[in-house]
Amino acid sequence: QKEVEQNSGPLSVPEGAIASLNCTYSDRGSQSFFWYRQYSGKSPELIMFIYSNGDKEDGRFTAQLNKASQYVSLLIRDSQPSDSATYLCAVNMYSGGGADGLTFGKGTHLIIQP
Amino acid sequence: DAGVIQSPRHEVTEMGQEVTLRCKPISGHNSLFWYRQTMMRGLELLIYFNNNVPIDDSGMPEDRFSAKMPNASFSTLKIQPSEPRDSAVYFCASRGGASSYEQYFGPGTRLTVT
């Protein structure tokens, strides 16, 4: 059974600092990895995806993947109060985005303190 | 472009009643996913369709749940009979193709079963 684990938080970070969110997964067959942001009462929205070991940067966001350790992380640089949300880690078995659905972690609640 | 459309946005019903949730995916998307989100279990995949065909319904919790996709622009998720433990937010998501990474989520239907 696929499992995705995240620390539920809350994770409190001062404005302007780096927020580091972590996720581990149980299925070694997992191929692609996603970070979704979900504001309270809203639907999830994709922030980043990664499928190769190493780092992937997009603006203030960096996703990091280590398949040997079954670990994926999201770094948010220059954190802003608008980054306060729940961040969901998700995994998929297929590298091409996925012929199947995603397995989600329960999310980490991030609070950026002004 | 319109995003994923779900109706109703809120549903309150009594235990034992039939509930039907509706979803219209983004035009041109050929994969559709139904998820359920609760505080206890997080966001869980219930069932997904590729080209209107159900591919994996292993996440459907019980025989009380059923889903259909009669055409490319419409899907339903039915619960009969409903129970209080079915109370959750139900999300529909669609994706443009097997090589597309992003699943676009609808606004969700908040179901309360009393």
PDB file of C-alpha atoms in Angstrom:
ATOM      1  CA  GLN A   1       0.000   0.000   0.000  1.00  0.00           C
ATOM      2  CA  LYS A   2       1.315   3.388  -0.972  1.00  0.00           C
ATOM      3  CA  GLU A   3       1.909   5.765   1.913  1.00  0.00           C
ATOM      4  CA  VAL A   4       3.029   9.359   1.913  1.00  0.00           C
ATOM      5  CA  GLU A   5       4.074  10.894   5.210  1.00  0.00           C
ATOM      6  CA  GLN A   6       4.306  14.536   6.153  1.00  0.00           C
ATOM      7  CA  ASN A   7       4.674  16.379   9.419  1.00  0.00           C
ATOM      8  CA  SER A   8       1.283  17.968  10.035  1.00  0.00           C
ATOM      9  CA  GLY A   9       2.767  21.066  11.676  1.00  0.00           C
ATOM     10  CA  PRO A  10       1.989  23.820  12.109  1.00  0.00           C
ATOM     11  CA  LEU A  11       5.360  24.976  10.838  1.00  0.00           C
ATOM     12  CA  SER A  12       5.904  28.601  11.752  1.00  0.00           C
ATOM     13  CA  VAL A  13       8.472  30.609   9.755  1.00  0.00           C
ATOM     14  CA  PRO A  14       9.294  34.338   9.928  1.00  0.00           C
ATOM     15  CA  GLU A  15       8.569  36.421   6.860  1.00  0.00           C
ATOM     16  CA  GLY A  16      11.556  36.530   4.530  1.00  0.00           C
ATOM     17  CA  ALA A  17      13.050  33.280   5.813  1.00  0.00           C
ATOM     18  CA  ILE A  18      13.272  29.900   4.063  1.00  0.00           C
ATOM     19  CA  ALA A  19      10.454  27.444   4.720  1.00  0.00           C
ATOM     20  CA  SER A  20      11.420  23.775   4.395  1.00  0.00           C
ATOM     21  CA  LEU A  21       8.712  21.161   3.922  1.00  0.00           C
ATOM     22  CA  ASN A  22       9.477  17.460   3.922  1.00  0.00           C
ATOM     23  CA  CYS A  23       7.808  14.298   2.701  1.00  0.00           C
ATOM     24  CA  THR A  24       8.651  10.601   2.647  1.00  0.00           C
ATOM     25  CA  TYR A  25       6.997   7.880   0.615  1.00  0.00           C
ATOM     26  CA  SER A  26       6.852   4.125   0.976  1.00  0.00           C
ATOM     27  CA  ASP A  27       6.526   2.825  -2.581  1.00  0.00           C
ATOM     28  CA  ARG A  28       9.893   2.558  -4.358  1.00  0.00           C
ATOM     29  CA  GLY A  29       8.027   2.304  -7.651  1.00  0.00           C
ATOM     30  CA  SER A  30       6.857   5.895  -7.345  1.00  0.00           C
ATOM     31  CA  GLN A  31       8.055   7.887 -10.323  1.00  0.00           C
ATOM     32  CA  SER A  32       6.756  11.434 -10.112  1.00  0.00           C
ATOM     33  CA  PHE A  33       6.236  13.741  -7.190  1.00  0.00           C
ATOM     34  CA  PHE A  34       4.072  16.774  -6.687  1.00  0.00           C
ATOM     35  CA  TRP A  35       3.619  19.638  -4.277  1.00  0.00           C
ATOM     36  CA  TYR A  36       0.165  21.155  -4.013  1.00  0.00           C
ATOM     37  CA  ARG A  37      -0.827  24.220  -2.032  1.00  0.00           C
ATOM     38  CA  GLN A  38      -4.259  24.372  -0.426  1.00  0.00           C
ATOM     39  CA  TYR A  39      -5.670  27.470   1.207  1.00  0.00           C
ATOM     40  CA  SER A  40      -8.334  26.960   3.849  1.00  0.00           C
ATOM     41  CA  GLY A  41     -11.680  26.164   2.246  1.00  0.00           C
ATOM     42  CA  LYS A  42     -10.191  26.026  -1.247  1.00  0.00           C
ATOM     43  CA  SER A  43      -9.124  23.295  -3.636  1.00  0.00           C
ATOM     44  CA  PRO A  44      -5.525  22.125  -4.083  1.00  0.00           C
ATOM     45  CA  GLU A  45      -3.408  23.844  -6.729  1.00  0.00           C
ATOM     46  CA  LEU A  46      -0.169  22.516  -8.183  1.00  0.00           C
ATOM     47  CA  ILE A  47       3.011  24.324  -7.125  1.00  0.00           C
ATOM     48  CA  MET A  48       5.689  22.061  -8.553  1.00  0.00           C
ATOM     49  CA  PHE A  49       6.387  18.566  -9.781  1.00  0.00           C
ATOM     50  CA  ILE A  50       9.664  16.650 -10.007  1.00  0.00           C
ATOM     51  CA  TYR A  51      10.612  13.214 -11.345  1.00  0.00           C
ATOM     52  CA  SER A  52      14.429  13.204 -11.466  1.00  0.00           C
ATOM     53  CA  ASN A  53      16.794  13.052  -8.529  1.00  0.00           C
ATOM     54  CA  GLY A  54      18.186  16.420  -7.570  1.00  0.00           C
ATOM     55  CA  ASP A  55      16.798  19.920  -7.407  1.00  0.00           C
ATOM     56  CA  LYS A  56      14.256  21.737  -9.521  1.00  0.00           C
ATOM     57  CA  GLU A  57      13.784  25.464  -9.127  1.00  0.00           C
ATOM     58  CA  ASP A  58      10.841  27.655 -10.105  1.00  0.00           C
ATOM     59  CA  GLY A  59      10.949  31.193  -8.818  1.00  0.00           C
ATOM     60  CA  ARG A  60      10.992  31.157  -5.021  1.00  0.00           C
ATOM     61  CA  PHE A  61      10.251  27.421  -4.938  1.00  0.00           C
ATOM     62  CA  THR A  62      12.742  24.550  -5.088  1.00  0.00           C
ATOM     63  CA  ALA A  63      11.730  20.907  -5.081  1.00  0.00           C
ATOM     64  CA  GLN A  64      14.312  18.321  -4.067  1.00  0.00           C
ATOM     65  CA  LEU A  65      14.089  14.589  -4.734  1.00  0.00           C
ATOM     66  CA  ASN A  66      16.169  11.723  -3.371  1.00  0.00           C
ATOM     67  CA  LYS A  67      14.761   8.428  -4.607  1.00  0.00           C
ATOM     68  CA  ALA A  68      17.338   6.326  -2.722  1.00  0.00           C
ATOM     69  CA  SER A  69      16.099   7.812   0.549  1.00  0.00           C
ATOM     70  CA  GLN A  70      12.490   8.003  -0.676  1.00  0.00           C
ATOM     71  CA  TYR A  71      12.432  11.623   0.299  1.00  0.00           C
ATOM     72  CA  VAL A  72      11.110  14.755  -1.372  1.00  0.00           C
ATOM     73  CA  SER A  73      11.153  18.299  -0.067  1.00  0.00           C
ATOM     74  CA  LEU A  74       9.965  21.772  -0.962  1.00  0.00           C
ATOM     75  CA  LEU A  75      11.878  24.925  -0.113  1.00  0.00           C
ATOM     76  CA  ILE A  76      10.210  28.307  -0.199  1.00  0.00           C
ATOM     77  CA  ARG A  77      12.646  31.209  -0.228  1.00  0.00           C
ATOM     78  CA  ASP A  78      11.775  34.730   0.914  1.00  0.00           C
ATOM     79  CA  SER A  79       8.588  33.447   2.556  1.00  0.00           C
ATOM     80  CA  GLN A  80       5.591  35.734   2.332  1.00  0.00           C
ATOM     81  CA  PRO A  81       2.425  35.816   4.461  1.00  0.00           C
ATOM     82  CA  SER A  82       0.536  34.745   1.311  1.00  0.00           C
ATOM     83  CA  ASP A  83       2.481  31.467   1.437  1.00  0.00           C
ATOM     84  CA  SER A  84       0.581  30.525   4.594  1.00  0.00           C
ATOM     85  CA  ALA A  85      -1.389  27.441   3.587  1.00  0.00           C
ATOM     86  CA  THR A  86      -1.378  23.666   3.796  1.00  0.00           C
ATOM     87  CA  TYR A  87       1.151  22.011   1.504  1.00  0.00           C
ATOM     88  CA  LEU A  88       0.291  18.571   0.202  1.00  0.00           C
ATOM     89  CA  CYS A  89       2.897  16.147  -1.072  1.00  0.00           C
ATOM     90  CA  ALA A  90       1.665  13.629  -3.654  1.00  0.00           C
ATOM     91  CA  VAL A  91       3.228  10.739  -5.535  1.00  0.00           C
ATOM     92  CA  ASN A  92       2.397   8.892  -8.719  1.00  0.00           C
ATOM     93  CA  MET A  93       3.578   5.573 -10.113  1.00  0.00           C
ATOM     94  CA  TYR A  94       4.160   6.753 -13.668  1.00  0.00           C
ATOM     95  CA  SER A  95       6.827   9.159 -14.875  1.00  0.00           C
ATOM     96  CA  GLY A  96       4.655  10.598 -17.619  1.00  0.00           C
ATOM     97  CA  GLY A  97       2.504  12.579 -15.254  1.00  0.00           C
ATOM     98  CA  GLY A  98       0.473   9.584 -14.424  1.00  0.00           C
ATOM     99  CA  ALA A  99      -1.935   7.236 -15.974  1.00  0.00           C
ATOM    100  CA  ASP A 100      -3.396   6.867 -12.514  1.00  0.00           C
ATOM    101  CA  GLY A 101      -4.334   9.110  -9.661  1.00  0.00           C
ATOM    102  CA  LEU A 102      -2.197  10.602  -6.955  1.00  0.00           C
ATOM    103  CA  THR A 103      -1.518   9.390  -3.434  1.00  0.00           C
ATOM    104  CA  PHE A 104      -1.452  12.380  -1.107  1.00  0.00           C
ATOM    105  CA  GLY A 105       0.086  12.999   2.272  1.00  0.00           C
ATOM    106  CA  LYS A 106      -2.084  14.665   4.883  1.00  0.00           C
ATOM    107  CA  GLY A 107      -0.284  17.940   4.439  1.00  0.00           C
ATOM    108  CA  THR A 108       1.853  20.356   6.429  1.00  0.00           C
ATOM    109  CA  HIS A 109       0.233  23.527   7.712  1.00  0.00           C
ATOM    110  CA  LEU A 110       2.648  26.412   7.106  1.00  0.00           C
ATOM    111  CA  ILE A 111       2.318  29.756   8.864  1.00  0.00           C
ATOM    112  CA  ILE A 112       4.446  32.709   7.770  1.00  0.00           C
ATOM    113  CA  GLN A 113       4.714  35.219  10.583  1.00  0.00           C
ATOM    114  CA  PRO A 114       4.850  38.889   9.470  1.00  0.00           C
TER     115      PRO A 114
ATOM    116  CA  ASP B   1     -11.585  29.091 -19.882  1.00  0.00           C
ATOM    117  CA  ALA B   2     -13.868  27.575 -17.317  1.00  0.00           C
ATOM    118  CA  GLY B   3     -12.202  25.303 -14.841  1.00  0.00           C
ATOM    119  CA  VAL B   4     -13.585  22.100 -13.432  1.00  0.00           C
ATOM    120  CA  ILE B   5     -17.181  22.646 -12.401  1.00  0.00           C
ATOM    121  CA  GLN B   6     -18.786  20.790  -9.516  1.00  0.00           C
ATOM    122  CA  SER B   7     -22.318  20.867  -8.203  1.00  0.00           C
ATOM    123  CA  PRO B   8     -23.743  21.264  -5.723  1.00  0.00           C
ATOM    124  CA  ARG B   9     -21.156  23.197  -3.716  1.00  0.00           C
ATOM    125  CA  HIS B  10     -22.803  22.237  -0.455  1.00  0.00           C
ATOM    126  CA  GLU B  11     -25.114  19.354   0.317  1.00  0.00           C
ATOM    127  CA  VAL B  12     -26.793  18.551   3.617  1.00  0.00           C
ATOM    128  CA  THR B  13     -28.776  15.349   3.758  1.00  0.00           C
ATOM    129  CA  GLU B  14     -30.115  12.865   6.234  1.00  0.00           C
ATOM    130  CA  MET B  15     -28.690   9.433   6.774  1.00  0.00           C
ATOM    131  CA  GLY B  16     -30.145   6.909   4.370  1.00  0.00           C
ATOM    132  CA  GLN B  17     -30.793   9.376   1.570  1.00  0.00           C
ATOM    133  CA  GLU B  18     -29.255   9.146  -1.884  1.00  0.00           C
ATOM    134  CA  VAL B  19     -26.683  11.776  -2.772  1.00  0.00           C
ATOM    135  CA  THR B  20     -25.477  12.593  -6.284  1.00  0.00           C
ATOM    136  CA  LEU B  21     -22.453  14.772  -6.882  1.00  0.00           C
ATOM    137  CA  ARG B  22     -21.740  16.152 -10.341  1.00  0.00           C
ATOM    138  CA  CYS B  23     -18.623  17.158 -12.211  1.00  0.00           C
ATOM    139  CA  LYS B  24     -17.873  18.789 -15.537  1.00  0.00           C
ATOM    140  CA  PRO B  25     -14.170  18.469 -16.446  1.00  0.00           C
ATOM    141  CA  ILE B  26     -12.190  21.001 -18.397  1.00  0.00           C
ATOM    142  CA  SER B  27     -13.007  20.730 -22.091  1.00  0.00           C
ATOM    143  CA  GLY B  28     -10.493  18.560 -23.896  1.00  0.00           C
ATOM    144  CA  HIS B  29      -9.241  16.793 -20.786  1.00  0.00           C
ATOM    145  CA  ASN B  30      -9.457  13.028 -21.059  1.00  0.00           C
ATOM    146  CA  SER B  31      -8.774  11.941 -17.472  1.00  0.00           C
ATOM    147  CA  LEU B  32     -11.103  12.555 -14.553  1.00  0.00           C
ATOM    148  CA  PHE B  33     -10.523  11.832 -10.892  1.00  0.00           C
ATOM    149  CA  TRP B  34     -12.761  11.796  -7.819  1.00  0.00           C
ATOM    150  CA  TYR B  35     -11.131  12.475  -4.451  1.00  0.00           C
ATOM    151  CA  ARG B  36     -12.476  12.754  -0.919  1.00  0.00           C
ATOM    152  CA  GLN B  37     -10.916  14.904   1.808  1.00  0.00           C
ATOM    153  CA  THR B  38     -11.416  14.578   5.557  1.00  0.00           C
ATOM    154  CA  MET B  39      -9.374  15.778   8.495  1.00  0.00           C
ATOM    155  CA  MET B  40      -8.720  12.224   9.626  1.00  0.00           C
ATOM    156  CA  ARG B  41      -7.765  10.619   6.322  1.00  0.00           C
ATOM    157  CA  GLY B  42      -6.611  13.554   4.224  1.00  0.00           C
ATOM    158  CA  LEU B  43      -7.149  13.596   0.459  1.00  0.00           C
ATOM    159  CA  GLU B  44      -7.920  10.152  -0.913  1.00  0.00           C
ATOM    160  CA  LEU B  45      -8.386   8.964  -4.477  1.00  0.00           C
ATOM    161  CA  LEU B  46     -11.738   7.242  -4.929  1.00  0.00           C
ATOM    162  CA  ILE B  47     -11.839   6.441  -8.647  1.00  0.00           C
ATOM    163  CA  TYR B  48     -10.469   7.708 -11.933  1.00  0.00           C
ATOM    164  CA  PHE B  49     -11.484   7.531 -15.571  1.00  0.00           C
ATOM    165  CA  ASN B  50      -9.429   7.679 -18.751  1.00  0.00           C
ATOM    166  CA  ASN B  51     -11.403   8.481 -21.901  1.00  0.00           C
ATOM    167  CA  ASN B  52     -14.664   7.927 -19.979  1.00  0.00           C
ATOM    168  CA  VAL B  53     -13.634   4.409 -18.919  1.00  0.00           C
ATOM    169  CA  PRO B  54     -13.235   3.622 -15.200  1.00  0.00           C
ATOM    170  CA  ILE B  55      -9.641   2.470 -14.692  1.00  0.00           C
ATOM    171  CA  ASP B  56      -9.263   2.021 -10.955  1.00  0.00           C
ATOM    172  CA  ASP B  57     -12.053   2.083  -8.386  1.00  0.00           C
ATOM    173  CA  SER B  58     -10.085   0.445  -5.594  1.00  0.00           C
ATOM    174  CA  GLY B  59     -10.418   3.607  -3.518  1.00  0.00           C
ATOM    175  CA  MET B  60     -14.203   3.481  -3.464  1.00  0.00           C
ATOM    176  CA  PRO B  61     -14.925   2.722   0.181  1.00  0.00           C
ATOM    177  CA  GLU B  62     -18.010   0.555  -0.162  1.00  0.00           C
ATOM    178  CA  ASP B  63     -20.643  -0.684  -2.547  1.00  0.00           C
ATOM    179  CA  ARG B  64     -22.726   2.280  -1.469  1.00  0.00           C
ATOM    180  CA  PHE B  65     -20.487   4.404  -3.680  1.00  0.00           C
ATOM    181  CA  SER B  66     -20.731   4.376  -7.461  1.00  0.00           C
ATOM    182  CA  ALA B  67     -19.396   6.630 -10.203  1.00  0.00           C
ATOM    183  CA  LYS B  68     -20.217   7.045 -13.861  1.00  0.00           C
ATOM    184  CA  MET B  69     -18.881   9.021 -16.776  1.00  0.00           C
ATOM    185  CA  PRO B  70     -21.420   8.750 -19.589  1.00  0.00           C
ATOM    186  CA  ASN B  71     -19.535  11.199 -21.803  1.00  0.00           C
ATOM    187  CA  ALA B  72     -16.393  13.295 -21.900  1.00  0.00           C
ATOM    188  CA  SER B  73     -18.033  16.307 -20.285  1.00  0.00           C
ATOM    189  CA  PHE B  74     -19.890  14.848 -17.334  1.00  0.00           C
ATOM    190  CA  SER B  75     -19.380  12.540 -14.382  1.00  0.00           C
ATOM    191  CA  THR B  76     -21.390  11.652 -11.300  1.00  0.00           C
ATOM    192  CA  LEU B  77     -20.521  10.202  -7.930  1.00  0.00           C
ATOM    193  CA  LYS B  78     -23.463   8.633  -6.142  1.00  0.00           C
ATOM    194  CA  ILE B  79     -23.794   7.513  -2.536  1.00  0.00           C
ATOM    195  CA  GLN B  80     -26.753   5.325  -1.691  1.00  0.00           C
ATOM    196  CA  PRO B  81     -27.608   5.097   1.143  1.00  0.00           C
ATOM    197  CA  SER B  82     -25.579   7.889   2.717  1.00  0.00           C
ATOM    198  CA  GLU B  83     -24.123   7.633   6.232  1.00  0.00           C
ATOM    199  CA  PRO B  84     -22.727  10.272   8.619  1.00  0.00           C
ATOM    200  CA  ARG B  85     -19.173   8.960   8.057  1.00  0.00           C
ATOM    201  CA  ASP B  86     -19.504   9.970   4.398  1.00  0.00           C
ATOM    202  CA  SER B  87     -19.373  13.622   5.470  1.00  0.00           C
ATOM    203  CA  ALA B  88     -16.372  15.133   3.681  1.00  0.00           C
ATOM    204  CA  VAL B  89     -15.347  17.438   0.873  1.00  0.00           C
ATOM    205  CA  TYR B  90     -15.480  15.656  -2.471  1.00  0.00           C
ATOM    206  CA  PHE B  91     -13.209  16.970  -5.203  1.00  0.00           C
ATOM    207  CA  CYS B  92     -13.285  16.251  -8.889  1.00  0.00           C
ATOM    208  CA  ALA B  93     -10.113  16.828 -10.909  1.00  0.00           C
ATOM    209  CA  SER B  94      -9.272  16.550 -14.589  1.00  0.00           C
ATOM    210  CA  ARG B  95      -6.049  16.208 -16.558  1.00  0.00           C
ATOM    211  CA  GLY B  96      -5.274  16.872 -20.184  1.00  0.00           C
ATOM    212  CA  GLY B  97      -3.541  13.643 -21.116  1.00  0.00           C
ATOM    213  CA  ALA B  98      -1.115  10.925 -20.026  1.00  0.00           C
ATOM    214  CA  SER B  99       1.849  13.206 -20.713  1.00  0.00           C
ATOM    215  CA  SER B 100       0.318  16.090 -18.810  1.00  0.00           C
ATOM    216  CA  TYR B 101       1.404  16.434 -15.208  1.00  0.00           C
ATOM    217  CA  GLU B 102      -1.130  18.760 -13.720  1.00  0.00           C
ATOM    218  CA  GLN B 103      -4.462  17.702 -12.324  1.00  0.00           C
ATOM    219  CA  TYR B 104      -6.841  20.650 -12.095  1.00  0.00           C
ATOM    220  CA  PHE B 105      -9.164  20.473  -9.128  1.00  0.00           C
ATOM    221  CA  GLY B 106     -12.712  21.708  -8.975  1.00  0.00           C
ATOM    222  CA  PRO B 107     -13.975  23.773  -6.019  1.00  0.00           C
ATOM    223  CA  GLY B 108     -15.313  20.706  -4.259  1.00  0.00           C
ATOM    224  CA  THR B 109     -18.651  19.672  -2.802  1.00  0.00           C
ATOM    225  CA  ARG B 110     -18.958  19.823   0.960  1.00  0.00           C
ATOM    226  CA  LEU B 111     -21.239  16.960   1.996  1.00  0.00           C
ATOM    227  CA  THR B 112     -22.796  16.769   5.434  1.00  0.00           C
ATOM    228  CA  VAL B 113     -24.822  13.696   6.344  1.00  0.00           C
ATOM    229  CA  THR B 114     -26.818  14.043   9.566  1.00  0.00           C
TER     230      THR B 114
END
